[in-house]
Amino acid sequence: MIKSGKEYVESLRALSPVVYAFGERIKSVADYPLFAPHVNAAAMTYELANHPEFEDILRAKSHLTGDVINRFTHVHQSVDDLVKKVRMMRLLGQKTGTCFQRCVGLDALNGIYLTSYDIDKKYQTEYHQRFKKYLKFVQEKDLMLAGAMSDPKGDRSLRPSEQEDKDLYLRVVEKKKEGIIVRGAKAHITGTVNSHEIICMPTRTMTEDDKDYALALAVPIDAQGVTLIFGRQTNDTRRLDGELDAGNAKYGIVGGEALIVFDDVFVPWERVFMCGEYDFTTELVETFAGYHRSNYGGCKVGISDVVIGAAALVAESNGVEKAHHIRDNLTEMILLAETCWSCSLACSYEGYKTPSGAYTINPLLANVVKLNITRLNYEWMRLAQDIAGGIIITLPSEKDYRDKDVGRYVEKYFKGKEGFSTEERIRLYRLIENLAVGAGLPEAMHGAGSPAAQKIMIGRRGNIEEKKKLARVVSGIKEDIYFQKIVGMKEKEYFAQILRA
Amino acid sequence: MIKSGKEYVESLRALSPVVYAFGERIKSVADYPLFAPHVNAAAMTYELANHPEFEDILRAKSHLTGDVINRFTHVHQSVDDLVKKVRMMRLLGQKTGTCFQRCVGLDALNGIYLTSYDIDKKYQTEYHQRFKKYLKFVQEKDLMLAGAMSDPKGDRSLRPSEQEDKDLYLRVVEKKKEGIIVRGAKAHITGTVNSHEIICMPTRTMTEDDKDYALALAVPIDAQGVTLIFGRQTNDTRRLDGELDAGNAKYGIVGGEALIVFDDVFVPWERVFMCGEYDFTTELVETFAGYHRSNYGGCKVGISDVVIGAAALVAESNGVEKAHHIRDNLTEMILLAETCWSCSLACSYEGYKTPSGAYTINPLLANVVKLNITRLNYEWMRLAQDIAGGIIITLPSEKDYRDKDVGRYVEKYFKGKEGFSTEERIRLYRLIENLAVGAGLPEAMHGAGSPAAQKIMIGRRGNIEEKKKLARVVSGIKEDIYFQKIVGMKEKEYFAQILRA
Amino acid sequence: MIKSGKEYVESLRALSPVVYAFGERIKSVADYPLFAPHVNAAAMTYELANHPEFEDILRAKSHLTGDVINRFTHVHQSVDDLVKKVRMMRLLGQKTGTCFQRCVGLDALNGIYLTSYDIDKKYQTEYHQRFKKYLKFVQEKDLMLAGAMSDPKGDRSLRPSEQEDKDLYLRVVEKKKEGIIVRGAKAHITGTVNSHEIICMPTRTMTEDDKDYALALAVPIDAQGVTLIFGRQTNDTRRLDGELDAGNAKYGIVGGEALIVFDDVFVPWERVFMCGEYDFTTELVETFAGYHRSNYGGCKVGISDVVIGAAALVAESNGVEKAHHIRDNLTEMILLAETCWSCSLACSYEGYKTPSGAYTINPLLANVVKLNITRLNYEWMRLAQDIAGGIIITLPSEKDYRDKDVGRYVEKYFKGKEGFSTEERIRLYRLIENLAVGAGLPEAMHGAGSPAAQKIMIGRRGNIEEKKKLARVVSGIKEDIYFQKIVGMKEKEYFAQILRA
Amino acid sequence: MIKSGKEYVESLRALSPVVYAFGERIKSVADYPLFAPHVNAAAMTYELANHPEFEDILRAKSHLTGDVINRFTHVHQSVDDLVKKVRMMRLLGQKTGTCFQRCVGLDALNGIYLTSYDIDKKYQTEYHQRFKKYLKFVQEKDLMLAGAMSDPKGDRSLRPSEQEDKDLYLRVVEKKKEGIIVRGAKAHITGTVNSHEIICMPTRTMTEDDKDYALALAVPIDAQGVTLIFGRQTNDTRRLDGELDAGNAKYGIVGGEALIVFDDVFVPWERVFMCGEYDFTTELVETFAGYHRSNYGGCKVGISDVVIGAAALVAESNGVEKAHHIRDNLTEMILLAETCWSCSLACSYEGYKTPSGAYTINPLLANVVKLNITRLNYEWMRLAQDIAGGIIITLPSEKDYRDKDVGRYVEKYFKGKEGFSTEERIRLYRLIENLAVGAGLPEAMHGAGSPAAQKIMIGRRGNIEEKKKLARVVSGIKEDIYFQKIVGMKEKEYFAQILRA
């Protein structure tokens, strides 16, 4: 089934999750104005799949059923699938100018698919079979999943089982015949309140002592015992102050993160995909993180397209579009963004087939994508601020602009070059404020793992031993057999001869 | 007179400016909750002058009256004054964590002092005498001045007099016996609503055609015809959502900027300090900009002290204060901040006496300060975000934290290491959000002029011709007389001789 | 035919080019010790094609003859060919630690192939037929071609025909029945002295006035009237001081550039591939530059593998391989190098078929590759210097190390950790000096065009108009049809409704 | 006594050190062509002190004798002395375009002066008295001292006394009545071969086990048992190939470093300034390093003036001096250089008096200077390469330029714009190669200690505890007494009140 955007929004109304935000219990997620932009952005992952111009990118063929499905529920079956996935990310970034949230669940599906296969192979468990059934369900219903990895973590110098409060990482507290009882929380989880399901994974490598924390499972968003507490984002309540001030009133700012509390939640075994196999936590964490990191050169670059366009327009409306410092800044923004895009493309094109049959990305390059994003995204947003001017943080409110007494002053004094209305200029400035000043940047830093995590992976995957061998040959510490062929003798003789010459 | 902080706040209540914000006319600036943090931050420039530990830095002796005055009303009489000025900036940045607004007026006073002296010398006008009287008045009343330079500018490819709407730069529309009538606006002016006076300067070099725009003058904040429209800042209304969410509820975010509309405002001649002398606009712009740019390595570095401290504390509360990536990030932040501080110190220490008797900073280095700030400040805030984690944009609201149903979840799951309460952690995270994510950065970019302006000045003041001479000598294109002394002959002979050897 | 490395060296002995270097006429290029490393590096492009482990990368099937050929003479027939080409670049960088020179000719072949096809289509000329014949000859003989684009240029503010000395760009001075006479020079041409042929292209867009300069042609290296003057490279004569001091005595430093003087050289028509069609100069320049720029994320990254390995080894030999600043630096080097590699991969994978049937790379991303190299390559070499220590520029000479009196001191005092001999350490330090200090960096900056050229192309190819459209939709200036589908109404209505809620 | 440059050179001829270089024993340092540029650069520190225009900077008044002395032998008696010292550094960098070597000894003098005073105070030793006598001798003879700190170090993971070969750090092997016998080596010591004396300091903090290594002492350059082995620098032998190719034939490349071997060298007690007081090694290392690091924003910035000038001239000679990318690059180079200069100025201006009476620099900022140099110097040299073009590594040799057959081609084809001769252009290109490609950069990285050392010091001196206090107050964790004064109540009450409003 391929839902439309509207059907997705409708489907949320059928759910009854326990959601708190700004000190109140929210009755209908789909109808709460402060959630609206997040719902709309997620809805675009549905809506665009219904337009022929995007079908190639947003639809896929289920390898389980052969049905046409939304690519956001697809397990990648080829390199082409991987490449289309990052194209889909860029496209949605371009269309929404924000986080559309749904990739986390997609990456969780793919990560668990691979790992559950490998667990079963080692332990003759049946996680993978269960998971395929679950996947089919997700595909058939075209569901949105909140991929939940980060635990609250407490004192980071202690392992999960060493914490004073044992609930600071999600854990199993009881195993029953029909299922398990879990307690704890997942924090900072994107898109949760407007998802249909929550899919949990461990947040780090677990040791034997932590095996109660080695958990992968799925629960419906409104499962008994699940409470969601919505987080604040920079400028979040602006959306109540009128359309203009929000900057991107339709799709908002980043993704809408929540704390998910599991207060002794029952999970039936058919929804449990890892339970105690701590020796597979590294694989699951790295696999999920790899997929997820590879996305950032898609979605954030799509957003860069919007901010570059907005910056170019404000420059034009100021009459300075030909000033060389403006052009230099725009060129630099493109350079940085396309660099990240290249990394996402490369790590997708260099993907490979896993034993499970699913395809995964090149893990070294996926970490390269993300670590670059944690720097270059900041830089291009800095350049957007440079082009836009201080006005993005000094513009009067829409209410003043609409005011009968002073509105005319705003109209008069924020007018730019012929061809742009003051309102258009306000819209562009507010959009740049939204994109370049707010919560998008910390998200780019910490989503899919912080820089330190990526550095560890790059150090580990960078194959330094192989590079040492190369250095030994070029420096003459080890013999160079190809060189010997060329000169027809050993290095020593050759240099003796040439230096005599 | 040295006002206390409280006296300053009280003094605002005696004024009746026309101020609009968020679509309403504000009755009392001092009592409007959304302005409160700005008022408080400015009040600190008064309050600290009343504590012995800061007197050396915050007080000065008036060269006009010999009275002890607040340094924010002082015209610098020595290099020591210049150095103390940047120390005062850093101190106030440390104490408020934000912009305290009052330096703009201070720099305007100094800039006009110098320039009016030079105008009088050329044209036998009496601007300087008038200005000294005005300065005495400011010192005696311990007034806060909004330094108003930026005009709305319209189409930046056209000069003021070429704009379709002639009011897009502030201009004189009529000259009378007792004074002049001015019309137009100043935009993005920091601290205006809570100032006592507005002091205007031209925003760019004016040519003869633009001479109606060559204006320097002062008006009371509540002068007839002056309307202020307050601008929005990122996260501004957060301050209404409780103390915690604001991050820095006491002192807020940046400085509170306003659009100042002059609707045919009358200015008596004793408050006019330039009127038509377009050939002195460059001097005034550059002098003011020089002073003002030199401050940024003070105030922003003071703020960096706060954010470095906050980042170190959250790392500690997470149990990771000894992780090498945390230490590296803190070291890097200190490096970047102290680099900017060094630039501010150097440009102050290398200051010099002007013909007027007042001291000014080294103009090349002042531009170096500011251009560095437009980059390094971003980088240290990026690093603060790296250390703090994504939590700064996902934390639930204070209202949820105080909620009877879900408050306990927030308490439990956002607890860190022993020794820090959850509330303390929330305070630190919110402070970092306030400092590192919001409006502080665009302010650092564009306050005191945008990077392009600083680059032009650095290119112009960098003395490339002198450097060319050095290159000609070292490369042997020109004779090196010192070298000839050493070797006792001409270069040619010497090399002939040495190469023979 | 697939030559071996030795056969290539032998083949050079059969030629008799007019070559000058260091003030003397060189009799045999293959036997002149100062050229030896360049000859050896180029020989590796031949030798490796003869080893099964590299055949897939270094061999291709000629689309003209179906014969198996060296990939360095191949016109790319697929995306896979493009990707293999950059893999070949990285491989050779890893094996030689330097420039192997032969890619310039390869890119010239591909660039002229495409362009000559397009010229013929417009003008019914027969350049493409001629060129295919020439290509077959190159493939059959397995020739090395010096790709010659840069002209001396004189005063860069003047076009070729405006120069006082008309010869500052290569030009046709006479057209005859059998061929043309050309005069002028090509400067900084890599690998020339040890090539078999020279293949010339225009260095910039030509206008009608410059049409005598719109030239593409090939001449044998020893054609009548051709004189080669070899350029100096940093540390070039070190190779005469013993094997150790050179750092990479086998393969040397960068590529060996020469000034090629054409003193009225006759070129028969069958070797002329453009002559006067100035409207195709842009295409040829951009096509060649695109191919060539795309290589730099291959070859330079291959060299980075060597320098990273060498840096890791010296750290180990100093006993500091686990120090976190060493590991951080190595990780950073890998990040930067793999970023460039990703760009080369992406621009190859995103290649496409041209009307001629040959494949070309994505031109935006090719410029992204190269512009990144002009920065990131410098940074990773800086980090290599950081790890290696000042010793790379203070080590005594090999002659001192071998000296009977003081050799023992060098041996004793430059000893590191157990497991590394002093000689091994010297080899590694000298290799790092060779790679990180010398001529490799300016080559990375200016080879395939200077940064300014890449910026122009990125600005031009970055599709800013498309990005403006995106910004207009997201900001609400233009209608968002997908959004309307989701919410079931126009934006205006929607916001009116939601803000009422 | 103030020697002239010529007298200095002459004075070297009176010495008979044991020096090896390039495999031979050097008879006269002053007459060996490969040493000539180093001798000349050092001679400039003498020569310039004899010209009235530089006397204020290069001369000082001895606090011991009241005599006028060369500032290179002066112990700083005021902040003004510290500032003049960095001005002297910049001046000499401008005049020589290279390292003039003599500051190392100057900084050693100052560092030992301070430390010996403190040792005596604790242990009632008489090092300081001895040292003052020695200092007087140095001032009277106007001597050049090689400051020798770095030991060979062997396995860096082991302390000195843990090394297998105990000689890998300089140590005392015997104490006698008249003096001590020392053995070991100092490595990478700048300017040694053309110094009069060697002054040694420990290279790291020593513990009790390492107390034999806690040594400060001075020996004449030709003391019995001292052997010097000269190190290679990039491009060193170019100076034999003609004046042009060297780039800076007069003053050369960096400083000329040597390995100093101490083969049981006797040092009389009056030349021993620390012997076993390991608890003062940290002070001496940090004091010396502080002085020395503070210099780099002087000398390297002086060199930047030369390279900026050279880059501006080649741009002019190419006819592109007005191209905006050229101007941008020059501006950026000035920004970076003046940033480093500001740091050197600031750390000097913020110097202070020590118990010994001598003045020292601000230690935090001195490390900021040096760490910036290890990055920004690379960047401005990269920009110089960008402006200059690849020609700096492809220019034919001077011998070809002078060749009767091909010289005319070089003349013709490397001609630029009217107003510059080809020879002038060659000189400028070669100068840029010398400055921007060679050994200057690793020297900037590792001289005065590597980046890791500076980071440790910055982390330690950055006063993070103080910053934490600031964050606690601003975030509301601790009370803000000034705020309470302003608002007239406690924070809690205030916010309760304001939020009610």
Coordinates of C-alpha atoms in Angstrom, one line a residue, chain A residues 149-469:
Chain A
M149 CA 18.5 4.1 19.6
S150 CA 19.8 6.7 22.1
D151 CA 19.3 5.9 25.8
P152 CA 19.4 8.5 28.5
K153 CA 22.9 7.2 29.6
G154 CA 23.3 8.9 33.0
D155 CA 26.9 8.8 33.9
R156 CA 28.7 8.2 30.6
S157 CA 31.8 6.8 32.4
L158 CA 29.8 3.8 33.6
R159 CA 28.4 0.9 31.6
P160 CA 24.6 0.4 31.6
S161 CA 24.7 -2.3 34.3
E162 CA 27.0 -0.1 36.4
Q163 CA 24.6 2.9 36.7
E164 CA 23.0 3.5 40.0
D165 CA 19.6 3.8 38.4
K166 CA 19.4 0.6 36.3
D167 CA 16.8 2.1 34.0
L168 CA 19.0 4.7 32.4
Y169 CA 19.3 2.3 29.4
L170 CA 16.3 0.4 28.1
R171 CA 16.3 -3.2 29.6
V172 CA 14.3 -6.3 29.9
V173 CA 12.9 -6.7 33.4
E174 CA 11.0 -9.9 32.9
K175 CA 10.7 -12.6 30.3
K176 CA 7.4 -14.3 29.9
K177 CA 6.1 -17.0 27.7
E178 CA 4.2 -14.6 25.4
G179 CA 6.7 -11.8 25.5
I180 CA 9.0 -9.6 27.5
I181 CA 8.5 -6.6 29.9
V182 CA 10.8 -3.7 29.2
R183 CA 11.6 -0.6 31.3
G184 CA 13.7 2.5 30.7
A185 CA 13.6 5.2 28.1
K186 CA 14.9 6.3 24.7
A187 CA 15.8 10.0 24.4
H188 CA 16.0 12.5 21.6
I189 CA 14.1 10.3 19.2
T190 CA 13.1 12.0 16.0
G191 CA 9.6 12.0 14.7
T192 CA 8.2 9.9 17.5
V193 CA 4.9 11.6 18.2
N194 CA 3.8 11.3 14.7
S195 CA 5.0 7.8 14.0
H196 CA 2.9 4.7 14.0
E197 CA 5.4 2.5 15.6
I198 CA 8.6 2.6 17.7
I199 CA 11.5 0.4 16.8
C200 CA 14.2 0.1 19.4
M201 CA 17.9 -0.8 19.1
P202 CA 20.8 -0.8 21.7
T203 CA 22.8 2.4 21.7
R204 CA 26.2 0.9 22.2
T205 CA 28.2 -2.2 22.4
M206 CA 27.0 -4.3 25.3
T207 CA 29.1 -6.8 27.3
E208 CA 27.9 -9.9 29.0
D209 CA 27.1 -7.9 32.2
D210 CA 24.9 -5.7 30.2
K211 CA 23.0 -8.4 28.4
D212 CA 19.6 -7.4 29.7
Y213 CA 20.2 -4.2 27.7
A214 CA 20.9 -6.1 24.4
L215 CA 17.5 -5.5 23.0
A216 CA 15.8 -4.9 19.6
L217 CA 12.1 -4.7 19.4
A218 CA 9.1 -2.9 18.1
V219 CA 6.0 -1.5 19.8
P220 CA 3.0 0.5 18.6
I221 CA 3.2 4.1 19.4
D222 CA 0.2 3.8 21.7
A223 CA 1.3 0.6 23.5
Q224 CA 0.3 0.4 27.1
G225 CA 3.0 2.0 29.4
V226 CA 4.6 4.2 26.7
T227 CA 4.7 7.9 27.4
L228 CA 6.1 10.5 25.0
I229 CA 7.4 13.8 26.2
F230 CA 8.1 16.2 23.4
G231 CA 11.3 18.3 23.4
R232 CA 11.7 22.0 22.7
Q233 CA 13.4 23.3 19.7
T234 CA 14.8 26.7 19.1
N235 CA 12.1 29.0 18.1
D236 CA 9.4 26.4 18.4
T237 CA 6.5 28.6 19.5
R238 CA 7.1 31.1 16.7
R239 CA 4.7 29.0 14.7
L240 CA 2.0 30.4 16.8
D241 CA 2.9 34.0 16.1
G242 CA 1.8 33.9 12.4
E243 CA 3.0 32.3 9.3
L244 CA 5.8 34.7 8.4
D245 CA 7.8 34.6 11.6
A246 CA 8.2 30.9 11.6
G247 CA 10.3 31.0 8.4
N248 CA 9.1 27.6 7.3
A249 CA 5.6 27.5 8.6
K250 CA 4.7 24.5 6.5
Y251 CA 7.4 22.1 7.5
G252 CA 9.1 23.7 10.5
I253 CA 12.4 23.1 12.1
V254 CA 14.3 19.8 12.4
G255 CA 12.3 16.7 13.3
G256 CA 10.5 17.0 16.6
E257 CA 12.3 14.9 19.1
A258 CA 10.8 13.2 22.1
L259 CA 11.7 11.3 25.2
I260 CA 10.1 7.9 25.1
V261 CA 9.4 6.4 28.5
F262 CA 8.8 2.6 28.8
D263 CA 7.1 2.0 32.1
D264 CA 7.0 -1.8 32.1
V265 CA 5.8 -2.2 28.6
F266 CA 4.9 -5.7 27.4
V267 CA 6.3 -6.7 24.0
P268 CA 5.1 -10.0 22.5
W269 CA 7.9 -12.3 21.2
E270 CA 7.0 -11.7 17.6
R271 CA 8.1 -8.2 18.0
V272 CA 11.4 -9.0 19.7
F273 CA 14.4 -9.1 17.4
M274 CA 17.3 -9.3 19.8
C275 CA 17.1 -10.2 23.5
G276 CA 20.4 -10.9 25.3
E277 CA 22.7 -11.6 22.3
Y278 CA 25.1 -8.9 23.5
D279 CA 27.8 -10.1 21.0
F280 CA 25.6 -8.7 18.2
T281 CA 25.1 -5.2 19.6
T282 CA 28.2 -3.8 17.9
E283 CA 27.0 -5.1 14.6
L284 CA 23.6 -3.6 15.0
V285 CA 24.8 -0.3 16.2
E286 CA 27.4 0.0 13.4
T287 CA 25.1 -1.2 10.7
F288 CA 22.3 1.2 11.7
A289 CA 24.8 4.0 12.2
G290 CA 26.3 3.4 8.8
Y291 CA 23.1 3.6 7.0
H292 CA 22.0 6.6 8.9
R293 CA 25.2 8.5 8.6
S294 CA 25.2 8.0 4.9
N295 CA 21.9 9.9 4.7
Y296 CA 23.2 13.2 5.9
G297 CA 24.9 14.1 2.6
G298 CA 21.4 13.7 1.1
C299 CA 18.9 15.4 3.4
K300 CA 21.2 18.2 4.6
V301 CA 22.4 18.9 1.1
G302 CA 18.8 19.1 0.0
I303 CA 18.3 21.7 2.7
S304 CA 21.4 23.4 1.5
D305 CA 19.8 23.8 -1.9
V306 CA 17.0 25.7 -0.3
V307 CA 19.3 27.9 1.8
I308 CA 21.6 28.6 -1.2
G309 CA 18.5 29.6 -3.2
A310 CA 17.2 31.8 -0.4
A311 CA 20.6 33.5 0.0
A312 CA 20.9 34.1 -3.7
L313 CA 17.4 35.6 -3.7
V314 CA 18.0 38.0 -0.8
A315 CA 21.2 39.1 -2.5
E316 CA 19.3 39.8 -5.6
S317 CA 16.6 41.7 -3.7
N318 CA 19.4 43.8 -2.1
G319 CA 20.8 44.6 -5.5
V320 CA 24.2 42.9 -4.8
E321 CA 23.8 39.6 -6.6
K322 CA 26.9 40.4 -8.7
A323 CA 29.2 41.5 -5.9
H324 CA 32.1 39.2 -5.9
H325 CA 32.0 38.4 -2.2
I326 CA 28.4 37.2 -2.7
R327 CA 29.3 35.1 -5.6
D328 CA 32.3 33.7 -3.8
N329 CA 30.1 32.8 -0.8
L330 CA 27.5 31.1 -3.0
T331 CA 30.2 29.1 -4.8
E332 CA 31.7 28.1 -1.5
M333 CA 28.4 26.9 -0.2
I334 CA 27.9 24.8 -3.3
L335 CA 31.4 23.4 -3.0
L336 CA 30.8 22.3 0.6
A337 CA 27.4 20.9 0.0
E338 CA 28.4 19.0 -3.1
T339 CA 31.3 17.6 -1.2
C340 CA 29.0 16.1 1.3
W341 CA 26.7 14.9 -1.5
S342 CA 29.7 13.2 -3.2
C343 CA 30.4 11.4 0.0
S344 CA 26.9 10.1 0.3
L345 CA 26.9 9.0 -3.4
A346 CA 30.3 7.3 -3.1
C347 CA 29.4 5.4 0.1
S348 CA 26.2 4.2 -1.6
Y349 CA 27.8 3.3 -5.0
E350 CA 30.5 1.4 -3.1
G351 CA 27.9 -0.5 -1.1
Y352 CA 27.8 -4.3 -1.1
K353 CA 25.6 -7.4 -0.5
T354 CA 25.5 -8.8 3.0
P355 CA 24.9 -12.5 3.9
S356 CA 21.3 -11.6 4.5
G357 CA 20.9 -10.6 0.9
A358 CA 20.3 -7.0 1.7
Y359 CA 22.8 -4.3 0.6
T360 CA 24.7 -2.0 2.9
I361 CA 26.9 1.1 2.3
N362 CA 30.6 1.4 2.5
P363 CA 31.1 1.9 6.3
L364 CA 34.3 4.0 6.1
L365 CA 32.8 6.4 3.7
A366 CA 29.5 6.6 5.6
N367 CA 31.4 7.9 8.6
V368 CA 33.3 10.3 6.3
V369 CA 29.9 11.7 5.1
K370 CA 28.7 12.4 8.6
L371 CA 31.9 13.8 10.1
N372 CA 32.0 16.2 7.1
I373 CA 28.4 17.2 7.8
T374 CA 29.3 18.1 11.4
R375 CA 31.7 20.8 10.0
L376 CA 30.7 21.8 6.5
N377 CA 27.0 22.2 7.2
Y378 CA 28.0 24.7 9.9
E379 CA 30.2 26.5 7.4
W380 CA 27.6 26.8 4.7
M381 CA 25.0 28.0 7.2
R382 CA 27.6 30.6 8.4
L383 CA 28.0 31.8 4.8
A384 CA 24.2 32.0 4.5
Q385 CA 24.2 34.3 7.5
D386 CA 27.0 36.3 6.0
I387 CA 25.0 36.9 2.8
A388 CA 21.7 37.5 4.5
G389 CA 22.9 40.1 7.0
G390 CA 22.0 40.8 10.6
I391 CA 18.4 41.5 9.6
I392 CA 17.5 37.8 10.1
I393 CA 17.7 38.5 13.9
T394 CA 16.4 42.1 13.9
L395 CA 13.3 42.0 11.7
P396 CA 10.1 43.2 13.4
S397 CA 7.4 40.6 14.0
E398 CA 4.7 39.8 11.5
K399 CA 2.3 41.4 14.0
D400 CA 4.1 44.7 13.6
Y401 CA 4.2 44.3 9.9
R402 CA 0.4 43.8 9.9
D403 CA -0.2 46.6 12.5
K404 CA -2.3 49.5 11.4
D405 CA 0.0 52.1 13.0
V406 CA 3.5 50.9 12.3
G407 CA 3.0 48.3 9.5
R408 CA 3.6 51.0 6.9
Y409 CA 7.0 51.8 8.4
V410 CA 8.0 48.1 8.1
E411 CA 6.7 48.0 4.6
K412 CA 8.6 51.2 3.6
Y413 CA 11.9 50.6 5.3
F414 CA 12.4 46.9 4.6
K415 CA 11.8 47.4 0.9
G416 CA 14.6 46.3 -1.3
K417 CA 15.2 46.4 -5.0
E418 CA 12.4 46.7 -7.5
G419 CA 10.9 43.3 -8.2
F420 CA 10.7 42.0 -4.7
S421 CA 7.9 42.9 -2.3
T422 CA 8.7 43.6 1.3
E423 CA 6.7 40.5 2.3
E424 CA 8.7 38.3 0.0
R425 CA 11.9 39.7 1.5
I426 CA 10.6 39.0 5.0
R427 CA 9.7 35.4 4.0
L428 CA 13.2 34.9 2.7
Y429 CA 14.9 36.3 5.7
R430 CA 12.8 34.3 8.0
L431 CA 13.5 31.2 6.1
I432 CA 17.2 31.8 6.4
E433 CA 16.9 32.4 10.1
N434 CA 15.0 29.2 10.4
L435 CA 17.6 27.2 8.4
A436 CA 20.8 28.8 9.4
V437 CA 20.4 30.0 13.0
G438 CA 18.3 27.4 14.8
A439 CA 18.1 23.8 15.7
G440 CA 19.2 22.4 12.4
L441 CA 22.8 22.7 13.2
P442 CA 23.0 20.8 16.5
E443 CA 20.9 18.1 14.8
A444 CA 23.5 17.9 12.0
M445 CA 26.2 17.6 14.7
H446 CA 24.6 14.9 16.8
G447 CA 22.0 13.1 14.7
A448 CA 23.3 9.6 13.8
G449 CA 26.0 9.9 16.4
S450 CA 28.4 12.6 17.5
P451 CA 31.7 13.4 15.8
A452 CA 33.8 11.5 18.3
A453 CA 31.9 8.3 17.3
Q454 CA 32.6 8.9 13.7
K455 CA 36.3 9.5 14.3
I456 CA 36.6 6.2 16.2
M457 CA 35.0 4.4 13.2
I458 CA 37.2 6.2 10.7
G459 CA 40.4 5.4 12.7
R460 CA 39.3 1.8 12.9
R461 CA 38.2 1.4 9.2
G462 CA 40.9 3.5 7.7
N463 CA 43.2 0.4 7.1
I464 CA 46.4 1.9 8.4
E465 CA 48.2 -1.4 8.3
E466 CA 47.8 -1.5 4.6
K467 CA 49.1 2.0 4.3
K468 CA 52.2 1.1 6.3
K469 CA 53.0 -1.6 3.8

